[in-house]
Structures are given as C-alpha cells and as structure tokens.
Amino acid sequence: MNTINFTTRLKELKTEGKTTAELYNEISALAMSCATGYSVNPAVKNAYYLSMEFLIGRSFYNNLMELGILDETREILAEKGIDINVFEEIEDAALGNGGLGRLAACFLDSAAGLGLPLHGFGIRYRYGLFKQAFENGFQIELPDDWQRFGDPWSVRREEEKRLIEFADMQAYAVPYDMPVFGKKVNRLRLYQAEGSAAAEKISEYLYPADDTEEGKLLRLRQEYFFSAAAVGDLLDAFVKKHGKSFENFHKYNVIQLNDTHPVIAVAELIRLLTEKYRLSFPNAVKVAKQTFAYTNHTVLPEALECWSEALVRKILPAIADIMIKISVLATREQTDAGCTKEELAQTAIYKGGTFYMANLAVYIAKTVNGVAALHTDILKRDLFSVFNKIYAGKFQNKTNGVTHRRWVELCNKELSSLIDGKIGAGWRRDIASLDKLNAHIPDMAEDFIKVKREKKAKLLEYIKEREGIEIPPDFIVFSQVKRLHEYKRQLMTAFAILEIYNGLKDGTIKDFYPSVFVFGAKSAPAYRRAKAIIKFINEIADKVNSDPETRDRLKVVFVCNYNVSYAEKIVAGTDVSLQVSTAGLEASGTGNMKFMFNGAVTCGTMDGANIEIVEKAGKENNYIFGALVEEIERIKGGYNPEEYLPAHKKAVEALIDGTFSDGGTGGFKELYDSLIKGASWHAPDNYFVLYDLKGYTQTLLKINRDYSDKTAFAVKQLKNVANAAYFSSDRTIKEYARDIWEI
Ligand SMILES: *Cc1c(COP(=O)(O)O)cnc(C)c1O
C-alpha cells in the first residue's frame, strides 16, 4: 500500500458539490489504486473457501482500517468539512443470510490478516438478502439493491469468464474480484451470471424461494454455477502452471466446502478429470478425496440438503451419473469395512432416487469438521455416527471465531483504546496476548463502565433515530439479535418479558433495574411461524413501551433490518447477550462471540460455543440456565408441555386470549398450537420453550439484581473481554491452516 500517495491524492480530491455516493466511489477507487496488486500465486499451495454466502457487510471502513489509512482519511475529510460517518448511508453487501455467511467473511479477513493464502469463491447476487421493513408490526421484504451506490471494491474480469453448461441452457460466469486486505492481499471471487435473461436469473437473488420445482431447479443451478466455475478455474490454472500431473493437484489446492451447498463441486471435479483429461474414475476420485474438506454447520434435518435424481438429471445428467458412481463405490467400500444394511442406509449417497449431499461430502472429504466442541461431538455420536466408526480420523472440531478487527477494533474504538492503555496495542495483531488484560481487571472497571456507557448511549441514540423509540442510557441493555428461528427461541424471550411485565404490574417484582430488550432478526419470507413471532414481539413492544406504569423501567424494541452494520453498533452497546437456543441445536453461534469481545455477559443455555465461552470466561461471570443436551435427549419422548403451562399461563395465553392482535392472520393461534398441540410433523413444543422458561425468567431477574452492583458487574463483563482471544477467527484460521489445509 502506497500510503503517501493515497494521502496526497485524498488531500487533492475536490469534494465540493459532490454527492456521498460520488465521494464514496472516488475515495474507494483511490484506495484500490494505491493498494498493491493481488492475485493467486499458483506456485504455492492455496486454500479455497467455497460458499454460497459471504456476508461482508460494509467494506469502506473496514478496508481503510486494514490498509492503515482510516484515521488519516477521517482527519483529511474533517478538514474538508466532511464527517466520515456519512458513508454509513452506503448499503451493506448482504450477500448472505446469517452466521454461515458472516463466518466466511470473518475467515477471509483473518487469513489475509495472518498472511495465509485463503481465497473465496461465491456468487455475486444482484440482490442480497432482502431489506426488512415493518408494516403494522409485520415483516415485509423489499429488494436489497446493494450496488445502488456503485461497487468500487470489485474488479470485473471479463477476460476470465467461463461458460457453464446445463442440459437446457448455458450461462457465462463472469468473475468479480474483491481484494481482501491484510498482511497479505487475498481474493474473493464472486461470479455473476450473464449471457441471456435466463442466465442472469441464476445470480439474481440469494436463496430464491424453493417451494416449487422451478425454485428448486434455480437453487440447484446456482450451486452448480459457482461450484463449476470455481473448479474450472482451479483446474485451468493448475494445468497452465503444472501440466497434467493431477496426482499433484492437492499439493497446490485444497477446497473447503462451507456446508453442503457447494458439494456438487466434488462431482464436477471428477467429471472434468474423467471427461476432459481422461483420468480413470478411481484416480479422479482419489484426487477429489485429497482435495476437498467439508464443514458441517447444522444438525437440523431440514437444512441437510437432498436432491431428487430426476431434478439433477434434468439439468445436469452427467453429474447425476457421477454421483451414482460415487455412491456405488462408497457402498462397496463400506460393505468391505463390515457395515450392516442399516448402517449403509445411514451413509447412503444415493438412495430411493435421492442424493444425500452431506453423505457425499463426508465420504469424499479428507476432513469433516463441526464448528464447536459440542456440535462436533453430536456429529460423531449422532448424525454421522456410522461414518465416524469407519473413518474416525476424518472428524475434527474447529470452533468458530469472529474477526476481532471488525468486531472490536472497528466497532469499538473506545474499548480498543482502553485495552491499548493497559496492555499495549500488540493484541490487535497477536490476539492471544489479550489475556494479559486479566491482570488489570478490577482496576479498570470504572474506565470500562464509562466506555460501555458511551457505546450504549451511541446505540440508543441510533435506535431513537431509526426506530423512533427513546431509551435512556442508564438502562441495562439485553440483546437477542440473530436470524429468526424457532430453535433460537426468540419466543421464549418474549414470554419471559411478558412475565417480567406482569410482575412489575402486579407488584410481585420489586426493585427492578430499568432494562431494555433489543431484538433484531429477519425471518425467511415463507416461514410463517417466524413471522408471527416478529409480530408478537412488536405487539409486546407497543404495549410495554406505552404503559405509563412500566415504561420508565421496561422497554422492548425490535430493530428493523438487522444486518452487519447494525450488529456492529449493537454488540458494542450491549450489557447482556441472550443466547438461548435449545441445547444441541445451535451448532456454534458467532454472535455470542462478538458480544463477549465487547464485554457483554452471556445469558444462555449450554449450547454451541456458549459452553466454551463459559469455560474460558468463567461460569461465575456468565448466566447459564436451561436443560442440557443430555436432559433434552432423556425427556424427549415423554415431555408434555401442558404440565408446564399453569406456571406460565398468563404469558403463553397472551397468544390467544385477545391481549394482542395478529391482525386476523391466525399466526398467534398457530404458535400457541405448536407449543401445546404440536403439528403433523412435530411433537408439542419441540424446542422446549415451556420447559426452560422458568429458569430463563429467574435468570433474567438475577442479572437484574446483580447489575445494581455496577463495579462487580463490570468485572464480570471485563472477564469476558480478557478471555475472548480464543474466539478470534485468527485462532480458528490458524487451526484450519495447520490441521486441514496444510498451508
Ligand atoms: C454474527 C451475525 C449473525 C450470526 O449470529 P448468531 O447469533 O450466531 O446466529 C447473523 N447475522 C449477522 C448480521 C451477524 O453479524
């Protein structure tokens, strides 16, 4: 990076009369032109991260920070009378849904920061995840035109476009390369589909609805489109540099499959090796087995992808044939290894006209990893238990992490400076040294309280502007922000709030420290229950916030259009992080880590990475409640939520007793029935909301009491900061590089 050049040219930049978008594009272009070139070096081993999602967020501030010119830019702009915060108007690149996509972005950031050659491959969606608006408390979805202000951080590589062929159509995959800045500049290559109106559809939307056959075909096309483009790229580059010595392919390439979406890349690699380069099928499989690694992100059955053979055959007949051949090979291998019929049914790649993509991934991958210790255990003993018996050596744990650069340095400058003042700035590059902060904790509590108050005031000011709800900065801030899903149990938080509200009204709860509950979440557009939960929480917010008896002690706000930029503000200004999924169902969580880094205590269940957070920061510095996985497993068959209903009648029946209106949609009744009656596809309350509710409300009240000793509470929060190093994705990436990628 030629910083002097950048500074000089920025100083010379004429700013008068220019719009924010113009300035944004010009300053970004300046930074891009001063940054040294980036390309993939084919002479060394590179790791590639294939992911359907990259939830990058806003690039502007983060890139300037990584380039070391953020502060200078802020000052130079200030001299010109421009507040650098005006660029907050620029849209986030929301090319992802939630945790999985954000993880991909954090990984790229960490690898660049550590100087490791990890590059991303994905799709350049025309529209990212929808923009959320509320209409009368209901979520509505608006298109997310993230390129509205331009896209100065991408470079189109027209000359490297390649043709992707389907049985019924063709599409060009045109690469757009984004630099990932750090100690090393890595590359995120996103493909845009072009060539015809039908082709353009492929990269139009992230996760188009797949409840119709047409929708399913489009989803499959998307997955094949970017997987095939990536594999084609890697093979061409390899042949150009190393010739056709494919036995060496894995010495230069390792491909990490982020969940099952890109697993079709396995079949594509084998197809190209056998069809184009005439390798034998077993040799091609061997190359694949040495090249691919797979990360599983969920044990929820609905998220484990299956494709019907008819569907695959319709547009990708050669791929269908190859997957069947792999399946035959796998079955033979596993039969030889002594698997029973029942076991073979569990590991089948192809069975009854359906392809099981997770099983294909596990069979081929050289390593399979879960994303937190508990999750990996569950994979080994439950979901992939048969595989674990045959190929025990494949399974590894790689607990997720988040980049502390975006999630502390960038979003919490105040806390970062406070830390610098105690232990120096070395933690920014060597995160393991953050634990030196432990030695300073009681002394720095007062300073920390000031920082937290300042960040809280900023968050609440922002919320006031955006949501029109005013909350005084001396409130305790509890936050539950993440995708809306029944297993994440936002509904349980809603009930707990109602119980607190009722307790304040009838006087059974006294000496309550003023508190606000902040929610942020998007629901999948077709997920009825999740949408009903949003409406329910918005109804509660209206009631609670306008009740003169309680409104100076209790507030509820559901922020609109939760995204990475909103998250940056929320994690910094929160006191208590709510991570309350049903034990065994949140694979890891990464939101929990962002909060920890910013000094929020976790109020949560023993699930996902919460377990490790508590292990590092101390149980006494966090608030754990609820059933453990073993307990859930044990009670599963005999659980009757109605036994728990009397204790929570008022809160739960608020769904149906007319307290709140669902606008005649029937959504609230359906939620109630899902808890009490169940449905054709699940038992009543299959996420154990009523089972854990009592412990939850009591824990929230305990936190409330503890908070009144401000110093003691700040000490708990600081213990979380000081012991968060393990949850930096720098640590995670080092483990991937060492144990999987060998780069
Ligand atoms: C970190 C993050 C997530 C993941 O949150 P979880 O609580 O781990 O589910 C989702 N969305 C955004 C915008 C994020 O920044």
Short mmCIF file of N, CA and C in Angstrom, two decimals, residues 273 279-288 290:
data_model
loop_
_atom_site.label_atom_id
_atom_site.label_comp_id
_atom_site.label_asym_id
_atom_site.label_seq_id
_atom_site.Cartn_x
_atom_site.Cartn_y
_atom_site.Cartn_z
N LEU A 273 -12.09 -34.20 -14.66
CA LEU A 273 -10.89 -35.05 -14.71
C LEU A 273 -11.10 -36.27 -15.60
N LEU A 279 -8.73 -39.03 -17.02
CA LEU A 279 -8.27 -39.83 -15.88
C LEU A 279 -9.26 -40.98 -15.68
N SER A 280 -8.81 -42.07 -15.07
CA SER A 280 -9.74 -43.14 -14.74
C SER A 280 -10.62 -42.65 -13.59
N PHE A 281 -11.80 -43.25 -13.48
CA PHE A 281 -12.71 -42.84 -12.41
C PHE A 281 -12.07 -42.99 -11.02
N PRO A 282 -11.45 -44.14 -10.71
CA PRO A 282 -10.83 -44.25 -9.38
C PRO A 282 -9.74 -43.20 -9.14
N ASN A 283 -8.97 -42.89 -10.18
CA ASN A 283 -7.94 -41.87 -9.99
C ASN A 283 -8.55 -40.49 -9.76
N ALA A 284 -9.62 -40.21 -10.47
CA ALA A 284 -10.28 -38.92 -10.29
C ALA A 284 -10.87 -38.82 -8.88
N VAL A 285 -11.45 -39.91 -8.41
CA VAL A 285 -12.00 -39.91 -7.05
C VAL A 285 -10.87 -39.68 -6.04
N LYS A 286 -9.73 -40.28 -6.33
CA LYS A 286 -8.59 -40.13 -5.43
C LYS A 286 -8.18 -38.65 -5.33
N VAL A 287 -8.12 -37.97 -6.47
CA VAL A 287 -7.78 -36.54 -6.46
C VAL A 287 -8.79 -35.79 -5.60
N ALA A 288 -10.07 -36.10 -5.81
CA ALA A 288 -11.12 -35.41 -5.05
C ALA A 288 -10.95 -35.65 -3.55
N GLN A 290 -8.35 -36.18 -1.89
CA GLN A 290 -7.20 -35.46 -1.32
C GLN A 290 -7.42 -33.95 -1.29
#
